[in-house]
JSON list of C-alpha atoms in Angstrom, two decimals:
[
{"chain": "A", "resi": 1, "resn": "MET", "atom": "CA", "xyz": [-2.90, -26.55, -11.74]},
{"chain": "A", "resi": 2, "resn": "LYS", "atom": "CA", "xyz": [-5.33, -23.73, -12.48]},
{"chain": "A", "resi": 3, "resn": "VAL", "atom": "CA", "xyz": [-5.95, -20.99, -9.93]},
{"chain": "A", "resi": 4, "resn": "THR", "atom": "CA", "xyz": [-8.52, -18.22, -9.66]},
{"chain": "A", "resi": 5, "resn": "ALA", "atom": "CA", "xyz": [-7.66, -14.75, -8.36]},
{"chain": "A", "resi": 6, "resn": "ARG", "atom": "CA", "xyz": [-10.48, -12.52, -7.12]},
{"chain": "A", "resi": 7, "resn": "VAL", "atom": "CA", "xyz": [-9.63, -8.86, -7.75]},
{"chain": "A", "resi": 8, "resn": "SER", "atom": "CA", "xyz": [-11.04, -5.93, -5.81]},
{"chain": "A", "resi": 9, "resn": "ARG", "atom": "CA", "xyz": [-10.60, -2.25, -6.54]},
{"chain": "A", "resi": 10, "resn": "GLU", "atom": "CA", "xyz": [-9.80, -0.20, -3.46]},
{"chain": "A", "resi": 11, "resn": "THR", "atom": "CA", "xyz": [-11.25, 3.25, -2.74]},
{"chain": "A", "resi": 12, "resn": "ASP", "atom": "CA", "xyz": [-7.92, 4.87, -3.67]},
{"chain": "A", "resi": 13, "resn": "GLY", "atom": "CA", "xyz": [-8.04, 3.24, -7.14]},
{"chain": "A", "resi": 14, "resn": "SER", "atom": "CA", "xyz": [-5.44, 0.56, -6.43]},
{"chain": "A", "resi": 15, "resn": "TYR", "atom": "CA", "xyz": [-6.12, -3.18, -6.80]},
{"chain": "A", "resi": 16, "resn": "TRP", "atom": "CA", "xyz": [-5.97, -6.13, -4.41]},
{"chain": "A", "resi": 17, "resn": "ALA", "atom": "CA", "xyz": [-6.33, -9.83, -5.23]},
{"chain": "A", "resi": 18, "resn": "GLU", "atom": "CA", "xyz": [-6.45, -13.14, -3.40]},
{"chain": "A", "resi": 19, "resn": "VAL", "atom": "CA", "xyz": [-6.07, -16.62, -4.85]},
{"chain": "A", "resi": 20, "resn": "ASN", "atom": "CA", "xyz": [-8.98, -18.95, -3.99]},
{"chain": "A", "resi": 21, "resn": "GLU", "atom": "CA", "xyz": [-6.99, -22.19, -4.17]},
{"chain": "A", "resi": 22, "resn": "LEU", "atom": "CA", "xyz": [-3.97, -20.90, -2.20]},
{"chain": "A", "resi": 23, "resn": "PRO", "atom": "CA", "xyz": [-5.11, -19.63, 1.24]},
{"chain": "A", "resi": 24, "resn": "GLY", "atom": "CA", "xyz": [-3.10, -16.61, 2.32]},
{"chain": "A", "resi": 25, "resn": "CYS", "atom": "CA", "xyz": [-1.76, -15.92, -1.17]},
{"chain": "A", "resi": 26, "resn": "PHE", "atom": "CA", "xyz": [-2.53, -12.34, -2.17]},
{"chain": "A", "resi": 27, "resn": "ALA", "atom": "CA", "xyz": [-1.11, -9.37, -4.06]},
{"chain": "A", "resi": 28, "resn": "SER", "atom": "CA", "xyz": [-1.70, -5.67, -4.60]},
{"chain": "A", "resi": 29, "resn": "GLY", "atom": "CA", "xyz": [-0.81, -3.05, -7.14]},
{"chain": "A", "resi": 30, "resn": "LEU", "atom": "CA", "xyz": [-1.47, 0.55, -8.13]},
{"chain": "A", "resi": 31, "resn": "THR", "atom": "CA", "xyz": [-2.46, -0.57, -11.64]},
{"chain": "A", "resi": 32, "resn": "MET", "atom": "CA", "xyz": [-3.88, -3.79, -13.04]},
{"chain": "A", "resi": 33, "resn": "ASP", "atom": "CA", "xyz": [-0.56, -4.52, -14.78]},
{"chain": "A", "resi": 34, "resn": "GLU", "atom": "CA", "xyz": [1.32, -4.03, -11.51]},
{"chain": "A", "resi": 35, "resn": "LEU", "atom": "CA", "xyz": [-1.19, -6.25, -9.71]},
{"chain": "A", "resi": 36, "resn": "LEU", "atom": "CA", "xyz": [-0.81, -9.08, -12.22]},
{"chain": "A", "resi": 37, "resn": "GLU", "atom": "CA", "xyz": [2.99, -8.90, -12.02]},
{"chain": "A", "resi": 38, "resn": "ASP", "atom": "CA", "xyz": [2.87, -9.00, -8.21]},
{"chain": "A", "resi": 39, "resn": "LEU", "atom": "CA", "xyz": [0.28, -11.78, -8.30]},
{"chain": "A", "resi": 40, "resn": "ARG", "atom": "CA", "xyz": [2.50, -13.98, -10.49]},
{"chain": "A", "resi": 41, "resn": "GLY", "atom": "CA", "xyz": [5.37, -13.42, -8.06]},
{"chain": "A", "resi": 42, "resn": "ALA", "atom": "CA", "xyz": [3.21, -14.18, -5.02]},
{"chain": "A", "resi": 43, "resn": "ILE", "atom": "CA", "xyz": [1.94, -17.42, -6.58]},
{"chain": "A", "resi": 44, "resn": "HIS", "atom": "CA", "xyz": [5.48, -18.43, -7.50]},
{"chain": "A", "resi": 45, "resn": "VAL", "atom": "CA", "xyz": [6.75, -17.90, -3.94]},
{"chain": "A", "resi": 46, "resn": "TYR", "atom": "CA", "xyz": [3.68, -19.56, -2.39]},
{"chain": "A", "resi": 47, "resn": "THR", "atom": "CA", "xyz": [4.05, -22.70, -4.49]},
{"chain": "A", "resi": 48, "resn": "GLN", "atom": "CA", "xyz": [7.72, -23.27, -3.63]},
{"chain": "A", "resi": 49, "resn": "PRO", "atom": "CA", "xyz": [8.68, -25.90, -1.05]},
{"chain": "A", "resi": 50, "resn": "ASP", "atom": "CA", "xyz": [9.39, -24.36, 2.38]},
{"chain": "A", "resi": 51, "resn": "ASP", "atom": "CA", "xyz": [13.16, -24.81, 2.04]},
{"chain": "A", "resi": 52, "resn": "ALA", "atom": "CA", "xyz": [13.20, -23.06, -1.35]},
{"chain": "A", "resi": 53, "resn": "ARG", "atom": "CA", "xyz": [11.32, -19.99, -0.01]},
{"chain": "A", "resi": 54, "resn": "SER", "atom": "CA", "xyz": [14.38, -18.92, 1.96]},
{"chain": "A", "resi": 55, "resn": "GLU", "atom": "CA", "xyz": [16.47, -19.02, -1.20]},
{"chain": "A", "resi": 56, "resn": "GLN", "atom": "CA", "xyz": [16.12, -16.73, -4.19]},
{"chain": "A", "resi": 57, "resn": "ALA", "atom": "CA", "xyz": [12.41, -16.63, -5.17]},
{"chain": "A", "resi": 58, "resn": "SER", "atom": "CA", "xyz": [13.15, -16.70, -8.91]},
{"chain": "A", "resi": 59, "resn": "GLN", "atom": "CA", "xyz": [14.67, -20.19, -8.68]},
{"chain": "A", "resi": 60, "resn": "PRO", "atom": "CA", "xyz": [11.97, -22.90, -8.71]},
{"chain": "A", "resi": 61, "resn": "GLY", "atom": "CA", "xyz": [12.65, -25.54, -6.11]},
{"chain": "A", "resi": 62, "resn": "PRO", "atom": "CA", "xyz": [12.28, -29.30, -6.48]},
{"chain": "A", "resi": 63, "resn": "GLY", "atom": "CA", "xyz": [8.74, -30.48, -5.99]},
{"chain": "A", "resi": 64, "resn": "SER", "atom": "CA", "xyz": [7.21, -27.08, -6.59]},
{"chain": "A", "resi": 65, "resn": "ILE", "atom": "CA", "xyz": [3.60, -26.83, -7.79]},
{"chain": "A", "resi": 66, "resn": "GLN", "atom": "CA", "xyz": [3.24, -25.86, -11.45]},
{"chain": "A", "resi": 67, "resn": "VAL", "atom": "CA", "xyz": [0.58, -23.20, -12.08]},
{"chain": "A", "resi": 68, "resn": "ASP", "atom": "CA", "xyz": [-0.48, -23.37, -15.71]},
{"chain": "A", "resi": 69, "resn": "GLU", "atom": "CA", "xyz": [-3.30, -20.84, -15.73]},
{"chain": "A", "resi": 70, "resn": "ILE", "atom": "CA", "xyz": [-4.42, -17.89, -13.64]},
{"chain": "A", "resi": 71, "resn": "LYS", "atom": "CA", "xyz": [-8.07, -16.93, -14.02]},
{"chain": "A", "resi": 72, "resn": "VAL", "atom": "CA", "xyz": [-8.72, -13.35, -12.93]},
{"chain": "A", "resi": 73, "resn": "LEU", "atom": "CA", "xyz": [-12.19, -12.38, -11.70]},
{"chain": "A", "resi": 74, "resn": "VAL", "atom": "CA", "xyz": [-12.76, -8.63, -11.46]}
]
């Protein structure tokens, strides 16, 4: 699956992004690097089955969606 993240720069210089294909999936960061790291984590948690979300987020659950590419629009 490929997803597209729309990035906005806030008035304080920080960044905010939302993923078009995953409603309610968003991330923020003080720098672009921090935003991208948080975005990867948010996508990972979002794409886990509901029962896996309550467990450790770094462990992919069975039946999780595989995101192969993140396209970032600034």
